[in-house]
mmCIF file with all atom_site columns, C-alpha atoms in Angstrom:
data_model
loop_
_atom_site.group_PDB
_atom_site.id
_atom_site.type_symbol
_atom_site.label_atom_id
_atom_site.label_alt_id
_atom_site.label_comp_id
_atom_site.label_asym_id
_atom_site.label_entity_id
_atom_site.label_seq_id
_atom_site.pdbx_PDB_ins_code
_atom_site.Cartn_x
_atom_site.Cartn_y
_atom_site.Cartn_z
_atom_site.occupancy
_atom_site.B_iso_or_equiv
_atom_site.pdbx_formal_charge
_atom_site.auth_seq_id
_atom_site.auth_comp_id
_atom_site.auth_asym_id
_atom_site.auth_atom_id
_atom_site.pdbx_PDB_model_num
ATOM 1   C CA . SER A 1 1   ? 95.257  86.315  86.882  1.00 0.00 ? 515  SER A CA 1
ATOM 2   C CA . GLN A 1 2   ? 97.174  85.645  90.073  1.00 0.00 ? 516  GLN A CA 1
ATOM 3   C CA . LYS A 1 3   ? 95.443  83.213  92.369  1.00 0.00 ? 517  LYS A CA 1
ATOM 4   C CA . ILE A 1 4   ? 96.161  82.118  95.915  1.00 0.00 ? 518  ILE A CA 1
ATOM 5   C CA . GLU A 1 5   ? 94.494  79.147  97.552  1.00 0.00 ? 519  GLU A CA 1
ATOM 6   C CA . GLN A 1 6   ? 94.805  78.199  101.183 1.00 0.00 ? 520  GLN A CA 1
ATOM 7   C CA . ASN A 1 7   ? 93.851  74.602  101.528 1.00 0.00 ? 521  ASN A CA 1
ATOM 8   C CA . SER A 1 8   ? 91.065  74.849  104.007 1.00 0.00 ? 522  SER A CA 1
ATOM 9   C CA . GLU A 1 9   ? 89.120  77.657  105.516 1.00 0.00 ? 523  GLU A CA 1
ATOM 10  C CA . ALA A 1 10  ? 89.108  76.048  108.949 1.00 0.00 ? 524  ALA A CA 1
ATOM 11  C CA . LEU A 1 11  ? 91.455  73.729  110.779 1.00 0.00 ? 525  LEU A CA 1
ATOM 12  C CA . ASN A 1 12  ? 90.708  72.333  114.226 1.00 0.00 ? 526  ASN A CA 1
ATOM 13  C CA . ILE A 1 13  ? 93.450  70.651  116.238 1.00 0.00 ? 527  ILE A CA 1
ATOM 14  C CA . GLN A 1 14  ? 94.194  69.725  119.823 1.00 0.00 ? 528  GLN A CA 1
ATOM 15  C CA . GLU A 1 15  ? 96.682  71.558  121.973 1.00 0.00 ? 529  GLU A CA 1
ATOM 16  C CA . GLY A 1 16  ? 100.196 70.190  121.638 1.00 0.00 ? 530  GLY A CA 1
ATOM 17  C CA . LYS A 1 17  ? 99.732  68.933  118.098 1.00 0.00 ? 531  LYS A CA 1
ATOM 18  C CA . THR A 1 18  ? 101.368 70.354  115.000 1.00 0.00 ? 532  THR A CA 1
ATOM 19  C CA . ALA A 1 19  ? 99.208  72.483  112.729 1.00 0.00 ? 533  ALA A CA 1
ATOM 20  C CA . THR A 1 20  ? 100.065 72.466  109.028 1.00 0.00 ? 534  THR A CA 1
ATOM 21  C CA . LEU A 1 21  ? 98.577  75.083  106.742 1.00 0.00 ? 535  LEU A CA 1
ATOM 22  C CA . THR A 1 22  ? 98.964  75.075  102.974 1.00 0.00 ? 536  THR A CA 1
ATOM 23  C CA . CYS A 1 23  ? 99.237  77.941  100.517 1.00 0.00 ? 537  CYS A CA 1
ATOM 24  C CA . ASN A 1 24  ? 99.163  77.290  96.775  1.00 0.00 ? 538  ASN A CA 1
ATOM 25  C CA . TYR A 1 25  ? 99.577  79.957  94.143  1.00 0.00 ? 539  TYR A CA 1
ATOM 26  C CA . THR A 1 26  ? 99.136  80.093  90.375  1.00 0.00 ? 540  THR A CA 1
ATOM 27  C CA . ASN A 1 27  ? 100.172 82.543  87.663  1.00 0.00 ? 541  ASN A CA 1
ATOM 28  C CA . TYR A 1 28  ? 102.902 83.828  89.941  1.00 0.00 ? 542  TYR A CA 1
ATOM 29  C CA . SER A 1 29  ? 106.631 83.627  90.264  1.00 0.00 ? 543  SER A CA 1
ATOM 30  C CA . PRO A 1 30  ? 107.108 85.255  93.647  1.00 0.00 ? 544  PRO A CA 1
ATOM 31  C CA . ALA A 1 31  ? 110.520 86.276  94.867  1.00 0.00 ? 545  ALA A CA 1
ATOM 32  C CA . TYR A 1 32  ? 109.347 85.643  98.397  1.00 0.00 ? 546  TYR A CA 1
ATOM 33  C CA . LEU A 1 33  ? 106.315 84.689  100.377 1.00 0.00 ? 547  LEU A CA 1
ATOM 34  C CA . GLN A 1 34  ? 105.034 86.149  103.614 1.00 0.00 ? 548  GLN A CA 1
ATOM 35  C CA . TRP A 1 35  ? 102.796 84.701  106.300 1.00 0.00 ? 549  TRP A CA 1
ATOM 36  C CA . TYR A 1 36  ? 100.611 86.872  108.487 1.00 0.00 ? 550  TYR A CA 1
ATOM 37  C CA . ARG A 1 37  ? 98.342  86.240  111.429 1.00 0.00 ? 551  ARG A CA 1
ATOM 38  C CA . GLN A 1 38  ? 95.013  88.007  111.789 1.00 0.00 ? 552  GLN A CA 1
ATOM 39  C CA . ASP A 1 39  ? 92.888  88.024  114.913 1.00 0.00 ? 553  ASP A CA 1
ATOM 40  C CA . PRO A 1 40  ? 89.190  88.939  114.672 1.00 0.00 ? 554  PRO A CA 1
ATOM 41  C CA . GLY A 1 41  ? 88.712  92.677  114.142 1.00 0.00 ? 555  GLY A CA 1
ATOM 42  C CA . ARG A 1 42  ? 92.458  93.338  113.996 1.00 0.00 ? 556  ARG A CA 1
ATOM 43  C CA . GLY A 1 43  ? 95.001  94.040  111.292 1.00 0.00 ? 557  GLY A CA 1
ATOM 44  C CA . PRO A 1 44  ? 97.292  91.341  109.889 1.00 0.00 ? 558  PRO A CA 1
ATOM 45  C CA . VAL A 1 45  ? 100.489 90.839  111.858 1.00 0.00 ? 559  VAL A CA 1
ATOM 46  C CA . PHE A 1 46  ? 103.653 89.748  110.061 1.00 0.00 ? 560  PHE A CA 1
ATOM 47  C CA . LEU A 1 47  ? 105.038 86.381  111.144 1.00 0.00 ? 561  LEU A CA 1
ATOM 48  C CA . LEU A 1 48  ? 107.601 85.038  108.696 1.00 0.00 ? 562  LEU A CA 1
ATOM 49  C CA . LEU A 1 49  ? 109.064 85.662  105.277 1.00 0.00 ? 563  LEU A CA 1
ATOM 50  C CA . ILE A 1 50  ? 110.777 83.099  103.077 1.00 0.00 ? 564  ILE A CA 1
ATOM 51  C CA . ARG A 1 51  ? 112.682 83.845  99.887  1.00 0.00 ? 565  ARG A CA 1
ATOM 52  C CA . GLU A 1 52  ? 112.524 81.793  96.690  1.00 0.00 ? 566  GLU A CA 1
ATOM 53  C CA . ASN A 1 53  ? 116.054 80.474  97.227  1.00 0.00 ? 567  ASN A CA 1
ATOM 54  C CA . GLU A 1 54  ? 115.276 79.284  100.763 1.00 0.00 ? 568  GLU A CA 1
ATOM 55  C CA . LYS A 1 55  ? 113.739 75.889  101.345 1.00 0.00 ? 569  LYS A CA 1
ATOM 56  C CA . GLU A 1 56  ? 112.828 76.395  104.964 1.00 0.00 ? 570  GLU A CA 1
ATOM 57  C CA . LYS A 1 57  ? 112.665 79.108  107.592 1.00 0.00 ? 571  LYS A CA 1
ATOM 58  C CA . ARG A 1 58  ? 112.103 78.771  111.329 1.00 0.00 ? 572  ARG A CA 1
ATOM 59  C CA . LYS A 1 59  ? 111.141 81.107  114.110 1.00 0.00 ? 573  LYS A CA 1
ATOM 60  C CA . GLU A 1 60  ? 110.506 79.623  117.527 1.00 0.00 ? 574  GLU A CA 1
ATOM 61  C CA . ARG A 1 61  ? 107.577 77.194  117.062 1.00 0.00 ? 575  ARG A CA 1
ATOM 62  C CA . LEU A 1 62  ? 106.916 78.314  113.497 1.00 0.00 ? 576  LEU A CA 1
ATOM 63  C CA . LYS A 1 63  ? 108.336 76.761  110.352 1.00 0.00 ? 577  LYS A CA 1
ATOM 64  C CA . VAL A 1 64  ? 107.721 77.724  106.741 1.00 0.00 ? 578  VAL A CA 1
ATOM 65  C CA . THR A 1 65  ? 108.713 75.857  103.607 1.00 0.00 ? 579  THR A CA 1
ATOM 66  C CA . PHE A 1 66  ? 108.656 77.151  100.069 1.00 0.00 ? 580  PHE A CA 1
ATOM 67  C CA . ASP A 1 67  ? 108.589 74.894  97.012  1.00 0.00 ? 581  ASP A CA 1
ATOM 68  C CA . THR A 1 68  ? 108.737 76.977  93.848  1.00 0.00 ? 582  THR A CA 1
ATOM 69  C CA . THR A 1 69  ? 108.333 73.879  91.669  1.00 0.00 ? 583  THR A CA 1
ATOM 70  C CA . LEU A 1 70  ? 105.069 72.904  93.330  1.00 0.00 ? 584  LEU A CA 1
ATOM 71  C CA . LYS A 1 71  ? 104.150 76.594  93.762  1.00 0.00 ? 585  LYS A CA 1
ATOM 72  C CA . GLN A 1 72  ? 103.373 75.881  97.370  1.00 0.00 ? 586  GLN A CA 1
ATOM 73  C CA . SER A 1 73  ? 104.262 77.017  100.864 1.00 0.00 ? 587  SER A CA 1
ATOM 74  C CA . LEU A 1 74  ? 103.586 75.072  104.038 1.00 0.00 ? 588  LEU A CA 1
ATOM 75  C CA . PHE A 1 75  ? 103.274 76.775  107.410 1.00 0.00 ? 589  PHE A CA 1
ATOM 76  C CA . HIS A 1 76  ? 103.738 74.672  110.533 1.00 0.00 ? 590  HIS A CA 1
ATOM 77  C CA . ILE A 1 77  ? 103.036 75.519  114.145 1.00 0.00 ? 591  ILE A CA 1
ATOM 78  C CA . THR A 1 78  ? 104.505 72.926  116.489 1.00 0.00 ? 592  THR A CA 1
ATOM 79  C CA . ALA A 1 79  ? 103.301 72.326  120.048 1.00 0.00 ? 593  ALA A CA 1
ATOM 80  C CA . SER A 1 80  ? 100.223 74.391  119.267 1.00 0.00 ? 594  SER A CA 1
ATOM 81  C CA . GLN A 1 81  ? 98.495  76.360  122.000 1.00 0.00 ? 595  GLN A CA 1
ATOM 82  C CA . PRO A 1 82  ? 94.985  77.838  122.275 1.00 0.00 ? 596  PRO A CA 1
ATOM 83  C CA . ALA A 1 83  ? 96.641  81.277  121.881 1.00 0.00 ? 597  ALA A CA 1
ATOM 84  C CA . ASP A 1 84  ? 97.631  80.242  118.361 1.00 0.00 ? 598  ASP A CA 1
ATOM 85  C CA . SER A 1 85  ? 93.954  80.281  117.365 1.00 0.00 ? 599  SER A CA 1
ATOM 86  C CA . ALA A 1 86  ? 93.633  82.893  114.607 1.00 0.00 ? 600  ALA A CA 1
ATOM 87  C CA . THR A 1 87  ? 93.374  83.243  110.848 1.00 0.00 ? 601  THR A CA 1
ATOM 88  C CA . TYR A 1 88  ? 96.632  82.772  108.986 1.00 0.00 ? 602  TYR A CA 1
ATOM 89  C CA . LEU A 1 89  ? 97.184  84.492  105.671 1.00 0.00 ? 603  LEU A CA 1
ATOM 90  C CA . CYS A 1 90  ? 99.791  83.879  103.017 1.00 0.00 ? 604  CYS A CA 1
ATOM 91  C CA . ALA A 1 91  ? 100.961 86.481  100.529 1.00 0.00 ? 605  ALA A CA 1
ATOM 92  C CA . PRO A 1 92  ? 103.332 85.611  97.687  1.00 0.00 ? 606  PRO A CA 1
ATOM 93  C CA . HIS A 1 93  ? 105.195 88.738  96.726  1.00 0.00 ? 607  HIS A CA 1
ATOM 94  C CA . ASN A 1 94  ? 107.525 89.978  94.040  1.00 0.00 ? 608  ASN A CA 1
ATOM 95  C CA . GLN A 1 95  ? 108.614 93.506  94.549  1.00 0.00 ? 609  GLN A CA 1
ATOM 96  C CA . ALA A 1 96  ? 108.952 95.998  97.337  1.00 0.00 ? 610  ALA A CA 1
ATOM 97  C CA . GLY A 1 97  ? 106.319 98.689  97.391  1.00 0.00 ? 611  GLY A CA 1
ATOM 98  C CA . THR A 1 98  ? 103.685 96.699  95.605  1.00 0.00 ? 612  THR A CA 1
ATOM 99  C CA . ALA A 1 99  ? 100.395 95.256  96.713  1.00 0.00 ? 613  ALA A CA 1
ATOM 100 C CA . LEU A 1 100 ? 100.169 92.230  98.937  1.00 0.00 ? 614  LEU A CA 1
ATOM 101 C CA . ILE A 1 101 ? 97.570  89.885  97.510  1.00 0.00 ? 615  ILE A CA 1
ATOM 102 C CA . PHE A 1 102 ? 96.196  87.703  100.260 1.00 0.00 ? 616  PHE A CA 1
ATOM 103 C CA . GLY A 1 103 ? 94.431  84.412  100.156 1.00 0.00 ? 617  GLY A CA 1
ATOM 104 C CA . LYS A 1 104 ? 91.218  83.970  102.129 1.00 0.00 ? 618  LYS A CA 1
ATOM 105 C CA . GLY A 1 105 ? 93.226  82.516  104.947 1.00 0.00 ? 619  GLY A CA 1
ATOM 106 C CA . THR A 1 106 ? 92.921  79.450  107.114 1.00 0.00 ? 620  THR A CA 1
ATOM 107 C CA . THR A 1 107 ? 91.235  79.833  110.483 1.00 0.00 ? 621  THR A CA 1
ATOM 108 C CA . LEU A 1 108 ? 93.016  77.695  113.035 1.00 0.00 ? 622  LEU A CA 1
ATOM 109 C CA . SER A 1 109 ? 91.292  76.660  116.240 1.00 0.00 ? 623  SER A CA 1
ATOM 110 C CA . VAL A 1 110 ? 93.381  74.995  118.915 1.00 0.00 ? 624  VAL A CA 1
ATOM 111 C CA . SER A 1 111 ? 91.390  73.344  121.668 1.00 0.00 ? 625  SER A CA 1
ATOM 112 C CA . SER A 1 112 ? 92.755  72.517  125.104 1.00 0.00 ? 626  SER A CA 1
ATOM 113 C CA . GLU B 2 1   ? 108.418 98.945  118.967 1.00 0.00 ? 1456 GLU B CA 1
ATOM 114 C CA . PRO B 2 2   ? 107.187 101.359 116.269 1.00 0.00 ? 1457 PRO B CA 1
ATOM 115 C CA . GLU B 2 3   ? 103.676 100.731 115.041 1.00 0.00 ? 1458 GLU B CA 1
ATOM 116 C CA . VAL B 2 4   ? 101.128 102.030 112.575 1.00 0.00 ? 1459 VAL B CA 1
ATOM 117 C CA . THR B 2 5   ? 98.257  103.884 114.196 1.00 0.00 ? 1460 THR B CA 1
ATOM 118 C CA . GLN B 2 6   ? 94.819  104.663 112.776 1.00 0.00 ? 1461 GLN B CA 1
ATOM 119 C CA . THR B 2 7   ? 91.996  106.970 113.769 1.00 0.00 ? 1462 THR B CA 1
ATOM 120 C CA . PRO B 2 8   ? 89.139  106.727 114.367 1.00 0.00 ? 1463 PRO B CA 1
ATOM 121 C CA . SER B 2 9   ? 88.724  103.114 115.385 1.00 0.00 ? 1464 SER B CA 1
ATOM 122 C CA . HIS B 2 10  ? 85.082  103.210 114.324 1.00 0.00 ? 1465 HIS B CA 1
ATOM 123 C CA . GLN B 2 11  ? 83.339  105.642 112.004 1.00 0.00 ? 1466 GLN B CA 1
ATOM 124 C CA . VAL B 2 12  ? 79.611  105.691 111.339 1.00 0.00 ? 1467 VAL B CA 1
ATOM 125 C CA . THR B 2 13  ? 78.348  107.801 108.462 1.00 0.00 ? 1468 THR B CA 1
ATOM 126 C CA . GLN B 2 14  ? 75.297  108.308 106.316 1.00 0.00 ? 1469 GLN B CA 1
ATOM 127 C CA . MET B 2 15  ? 75.278  107.184 102.699 1.00 0.00 ? 1470 MET B CA 1
ATOM 128 C CA . GLY B 2 16  ? 76.502  109.969 100.436 1.00 0.00 ? 1471 GLY B CA 1
ATOM 129 C CA . GLN B 2 17  ? 78.642  111.621 103.084 1.00 0.00 ? 1472 GLN B CA 1
ATOM 130 C CA . GLU B 2 18  ? 82.389  112.118 102.828 1.00 0.00 ? 1473 GLU B CA 1
ATOM 131 C CA . VAL B 2 19  ? 84.706  110.386 105.278 1.00 0.00 ? 1474 VAL B CA 1
ATOM 132 C CA . ILE B 2 20  ? 88.407  110.732 105.940 1.00 0.00 ? 1475 ILE B CA 1
ATOM 133 C CA . LEU B 2 21  ? 90.298  107.895 107.543 1.00 0.00 ? 1476 LEU B CA 1
ATOM 134 C CA . ARG B 2 22  ? 93.616  108.756 109.119 1.00 0.00 ? 1477 ARG B CA 1
ATOM 135 C CA . CYS B 2 23  ? 96.823  106.822 109.554 1.00 0.00 ? 1478 CYS B CA 1
ATOM 136 C CA . VAL B 2 24  ? 100.226 107.516 111.019 1.00 0.00 ? 1479 VAL B CA 1
ATOM 137 C CA . PRO B 2 25  ? 102.706 105.130 109.360 1.00 0.00 ? 1480 PRO B CA 1
ATOM 138 C CA . ILE B 2 26  ? 105.966 104.025 110.945 1.00 0.00 ? 1481 ILE B CA 1
ATOM 139 C CA . SER B 2 27  ? 108.224 107.068 110.855 1.00 0.00 ? 1482 SER B CA 1
ATOM 140 C CA . ASN B 2 28  ? 111.107 105.928 108.618 1.00 0.00 ? 1483 ASN B CA 1
ATOM 141 C CA . HIS B 2 29  ? 108.937 104.022 106.162 1.00 0.00 ? 1484 HIS B CA 1
ATOM 142 C CA . LEU B 2 30  ? 108.666 105.144 102.564 1.00 0.00 ? 1485 LEU B CA 1
ATOM 143 C CA . TYR B 2 31  ? 105.713 103.159 101.191 1.00 0.00 ? 1486 TYR B CA 1
ATOM 144 C CA . PHE B 2 32  ? 102.163 103.512 102.458 1.00 0.00 ? 1487 PHE B CA 1
ATOM 145 C CA . TYR B 2 33  ? 99.131  101.408 101.686 1.00 0.00 ? 1488 TYR B CA 1
ATOM 146 C CA . TRP B 2 34  ? 95.415  101.119 102.232 1.00 0.00 ? 1489 TRP B CA 1
ATOM 147 C CA . TYR B 2 35  ? 93.607  97.798  102.315 1.00 0.00 ? 1490 TYR B CA 1
ATOM 148 C CA . ARG B 2 36  ? 90.038  96.961  103.140 1.00 0.00 ? 1491 ARG B CA 1
ATOM 149 C CA . GLN B 2 37  ? 88.266  93.896  104.469 1.00 0.00 ? 1492 GLN B CA 1
ATOM 150 C CA . ILE B 2 38  ? 84.549  93.465  104.117 1.00 0.00 ? 1493 ILE B CA 1
ATOM 151 C CA . LEU B 2 39  ? 83.136  91.391  106.955 1.00 0.00 ? 1494 LEU B CA 1
ATOM 152 C CA . GLY B 2 40  ? 83.854  87.710  106.394 1.00 0.00 ? 1495 GLY B CA 1
ATOM 153 C CA . GLN B 2 41  ? 85.923  88.304  103.275 1.00 0.00 ? 1496 GLN B CA 1
ATOM 154 C CA . LYS B 2 42  ? 89.616  88.535  102.501 1.00 0.00 ? 1497 LYS B CA 1
ATOM 155 C CA . VAL B 2 43  ? 91.899  91.513  102.911 1.00 0.00 ? 1498 VAL B CA 1
ATOM 156 C CA . GLU B 2 44  ? 91.935  93.443  99.614  1.00 0.00 ? 1499 GLU B CA 1
ATOM 157 C CA . PHE B 2 45  ? 94.484  95.933  98.360  1.00 0.00 ? 1500 PHE B CA 1
ATOM 158 C CA . LEU B 2 46  ? 93.273  99.434  97.520  1.00 0.00 ? 1501 LEU B CA 1
ATOM 159 C CA . VAL B 2 47  ? 96.257  101.660 96.866  1.00 0.00 ? 1502 VAL B CA 1
ATOM 160 C CA . SER B 2 48  ? 99.951  102.203 97.487  1.00 0.00 ? 1503 SER B CA 1
ATOM 161 C CA . PHE B 2 49  ? 101.679 105.560 97.811  1.00 0.00 ? 1504 PHE B CA 1
ATOM 162 C CA . TYR B 2 50  ? 105.313 106.486 97.414  1.00 0.00 ? 1505 TYR B CA 1
ATOM 163 C CA . ASN B 2 51  ? 107.164 109.745 97.033  1.00 0.00 ? 1506 ASN B CA 1
ATOM 164 C CA . ASN B 2 52  ? 103.935 111.729 97.293  1.00 0.00 ? 1507 ASN B CA 1
ATOM 165 C CA . GLU B 2 53  ? 102.111 109.963 94.539  1.00 0.00 ? 1508 GLU B CA 1
ATOM 166 C CA . ILE B 2 54  ? 100.069 106.837 93.932  1.00 0.00 ? 1509 ILE B CA 1
ATOM 167 C CA . SER B 2 55  ? 102.329 104.013 92.787  1.00 0.00 ? 1510 SER B CA 1
ATOM 168 C CA . GLU B 2 56  ? 99.685  101.325 92.344  1.00 0.00 ? 1511 GLU B CA 1
ATOM 169 C CA . LYS B 2 57  ? 95.941  101.012 92.738  1.00 0.00 ? 1512 LYS B CA 1
ATOM 170 C CA . SER B 2 58  ? 93.348  98.294  92.399  1.00 0.00 ? 1513 SER B CA 1
ATOM 171 C CA . GLU B 2 59  ? 90.060  98.293  90.522  1.00 0.00 ? 1514 GLU B CA 1
ATOM 172 C CA . ILE B 2 60  ? 88.307  99.002  93.809  1.00 0.00 ? 1515 ILE B CA 1
ATOM 173 C CA . PHE B 2 61  ? 90.088  102.353 94.103  1.00 0.00 ? 1516 PHE B CA 1
ATOM 174 C CA . ASP B 2 62  ? 87.827  104.346 91.805  1.00 0.00 ? 1517 ASP B CA 1
ATOM 175 C CA . ASP B 2 63  ? 87.216  108.087 91.515  1.00 0.00 ? 1518 ASP B CA 1
ATOM 176 C CA . GLN B 2 64  ? 85.395  108.283 94.811  1.00 0.00 ? 1519 GLN B CA 1
ATOM 177 C CA . PHE B 2 65  ? 88.604  107.412 96.656  1.00 0.00 ? 1520 PHE B CA 1
ATOM 178 C CA . SER B 2 66  ? 91.649  109.605 97.147  1.00 0.00 ? 1521 SER B CA 1
ATOM 179 C CA . VAL B 2 67  ? 94.760  109.502 99.287  1.00 0.00 ? 1522 VAL B CA 1
ATOM 180 C CA . GLU B 2 68  ? 96.943  112.219 100.637 1.00 0.00 ? 1523 GLU B CA 1
ATOM 181 C CA . ARG B 2 69  ? 99.984  112.740 102.804 1.00 0.00 ? 1524 ARG B CA 1
ATOM 182 C CA . PRO B 2 70  ? 99.154  116.207 104.128 1.00 0.00 ? 1525 PRO B CA 1
ATOM 183 C CA . ASP B 2 71  ? 102.232 116.463 106.314 1.00 0.00 ? 1526 ASP B CA 1
ATOM 184 C CA . GLY B 2 72  ? 105.284 114.473 107.279 1.00 0.00 ? 1527 GLY B CA 1
ATOM 185 C CA . SER B 2 73  ? 103.447 112.005 109.457 1.00 0.00 ? 1528 SER B CA 1
ATOM 186 C CA . ASN B 2 74  ? 99.826  111.503 108.408 1.00 0.00 ? 1529 ASN B CA 1
ATOM 187 C CA . PHE B 2 75  ? 98.438  109.463 105.522 1.00 0.00 ? 1530 PHE B CA 1
ATOM 188 C CA . THR B 2 76  ? 94.736  109.766 104.763 1.00 0.00 ? 1531 THR B CA 1
ATOM 189 C CA . LEU B 2 77  ? 92.105  107.933 102.743 1.00 0.00 ? 1532 LEU B CA 1
ATOM 190 C CA . LYS B 2 78  ? 89.100  109.974 101.645 1.00 0.00 ? 1533 LYS B CA 1
ATOM 191 C CA . ILE B 2 79  ? 85.878  108.490 100.384 1.00 0.00 ? 1534 ILE B CA 1
ATOM 192 C CA . ARG B 2 80  ? 83.910  111.298 98.734  1.00 0.00 ? 1535 ARG B CA 1
ATOM 193 C CA . SER B 2 81  ? 80.383  109.926 98.651  1.00 0.00 ? 1536 SER B CA 1
ATOM 194 C CA . THR B 2 82  ? 80.035  106.789 100.714 1.00 0.00 ? 1537 THR B CA 1
ATOM 195 C CA . LYS B 2 83  ? 77.892  103.876 99.625  1.00 0.00 ? 1538 LYS B CA 1
ATOM 196 C CA . LEU B 2 84  ? 76.482  101.045 101.682 1.00 0.00 ? 1539 LEU B CA 1
ATOM 197 C CA . GLU B 2 85  ? 79.017  98.668  100.127 1.00 0.00 ? 1540 GLU B CA 1
ATOM 198 C CA . ASP B 2 86  ? 81.898  100.783 101.451 1.00 0.00 ? 1541 ASP B CA 1
ATOM 199 C CA . SER B 2 87  ? 81.169  99.390  104.909 1.00 0.00 ? 1542 SER B CA 1
ATOM 200 C CA . ALA B 2 88  ? 84.309  97.484  105.847 1.00 0.00 ? 1543 ALA B CA 1
ATOM 201 C CA . MET B 2 89  ? 87.456  97.510  107.963 1.00 0.00 ? 1544 MET B CA 1
ATOM 202 C CA . TYR B 2 90  ? 90.070  99.745  106.414 1.00 0.00 ? 1545 TYR B CA 1
ATOM 203 C CA . PHE B 2 91  ? 93.681  98.968  107.203 1.00 0.00 ? 1546 PHE B CA 1
ATOM 204 C CA . CYS B 2 92  ? 96.637  101.235 106.670 1.00 0.00 ? 1547 CYS B CA 1
ATOM 205 C CA . ALA B 2 93  ? 100.070 99.672  106.247 1.00 0.00 ? 1548 ALA B CA 1
ATOM 206 C CA . SER B 2 94  ? 103.600 100.876 105.688 1.00 0.00 ? 1549 SER B CA 1
ATOM 207 C CA . SER B 2 95  ? 106.902 99.378  104.607 1.00 0.00 ? 1550 SER B CA 1
ATOM 208 C CA . ASP B 2 96  ? 110.432 100.667 104.490 1.00 0.00 ? 1551 ASP B CA 1
ATOM 209 C CA . GLY B 2 97  ? 110.877 100.049 100.767 1.00 0.00 ? 1552 GLY B CA 1
ATOM 210 C CA . TYR B 2 98  ? 114.618 100.413 100.867 1.00 0.00 ? 1553 TYR B CA 1
ATOM 211 C CA . ARG B 2 99  ? 116.695 98.909  98.070  1.00 0.00 ? 1554 ARG B CA 1
ATOM 212 C CA . GLY B 2 100 ? 116.954 95.187  98.618  1.00 0.00 ? 1555 GLY B CA 1
ATOM 213 C CA . SER B 2 101 ? 114.188 95.258  101.185 1.00 0.00 ? 1556 SER B CA 1
ATOM 214 C CA . THR B 2 102 ? 111.785 92.384  101.302 1.00 0.00 ? 1557 THR B CA 1
ATOM 215 C CA . ASP B 2 103 ? 109.040 94.870  101.926 1.00 0.00 ? 1558 ASP B CA 1
ATOM 216 C CA . THR B 2 104 ? 107.402 93.461  104.979 1.00 0.00 ? 1559 THR B CA 1
ATOM 217 C CA . GLN B 2 105 ? 104.281 95.519  105.411 1.00 0.00 ? 1560 GLN B CA 1
ATOM 218 C CA . TYR B 2 106 ? 103.188 96.509  108.901 1.00 0.00 ? 1561 TYR B CA 1
ATOM 219 C CA . PHE B 2 107 ? 99.479  96.990  109.397 1.00 0.00 ? 1562 PHE B CA 1
ATOM 220 C CA . GLY B 2 108 ? 97.552  99.285  111.670 1.00 0.00 ? 1563 GLY B CA 1
ATOM 221 C CA . PRO B 2 109 ? 94.652  98.149  113.869 1.00 0.00 ? 1564 PRO B CA 1
ATOM 222 C CA . GLY B 2 110 ? 92.062  99.316  111.324 1.00 0.00 ? 1565 GLY B CA 1
ATOM 223 C CA . THR B 2 111 ? 89.107  101.665 111.137 1.00 0.00 ? 1566 THR B CA 1
ATOM 224 C CA . ARG B 2 112 ? 85.699  100.078 111.024 1.00 0.00 ? 1567 ARG B CA 1
ATOM 225 C CA . LEU B 2 113 ? 83.546  102.108 108.638 1.00 0.00 ? 1568 LEU B CA 1
ATOM 226 C CA . THR B 2 114 ? 79.801  101.656 108.851 1.00 0.00 ? 1569 THR B CA 1
ATOM 227 C CA . VAL B 2 115 ? 77.675  103.338 106.177 1.00 0.00 ? 1570 VAL B CA 1
ATOM 228 C CA . LEU B 2 116 ? 73.976  103.636 107.014 1.00 0.00 ? 1571 LEU B CA 1
#
């Protein structure tokens, strides 16, 4: 069955540092991979999408890489801020209109 | 910016009662979804809906669950006879689903269902 692993459940870093979150998947050949942010008691919010033929995608302080050989995506937040503290979810995906299968997520805490 | 809305934000019910959770998806979207998240656990897919019928459902979505699009704007999830283990946050989502779309799904703020 399809499996998604996010490398750690919790990541604590200091403000200004770069946070790197890992998403590994098995039994999948996703056409693209999405990253979402979830704050406590709120719904997931879409951040970035990267396609299988893209190595890297950037949006402001966010960067995502996608290695289909390693079956892995890395999500980076540079110059992290306390407001970046949240749970980050990855969702490899194949086809429009189908279920998003999320990993458990990594909870990032940025301290000032 | 268009957003998915859900009502109520919190619903408390007695075990065995029926509940209806309501969602208004983004207006030009074609696919609609329900997900749930039990406290402390991951977001889990329940069902997707397209062209007035269920297009996909998970093992969680058993006979006690049903979905409906009663009009052009609302999308509802009904739980016929609630159980204690149905207590969770329920999220509605929608996506445009157009040909070639990457199907980014936009989530609502959720309804917290508490079954006593």
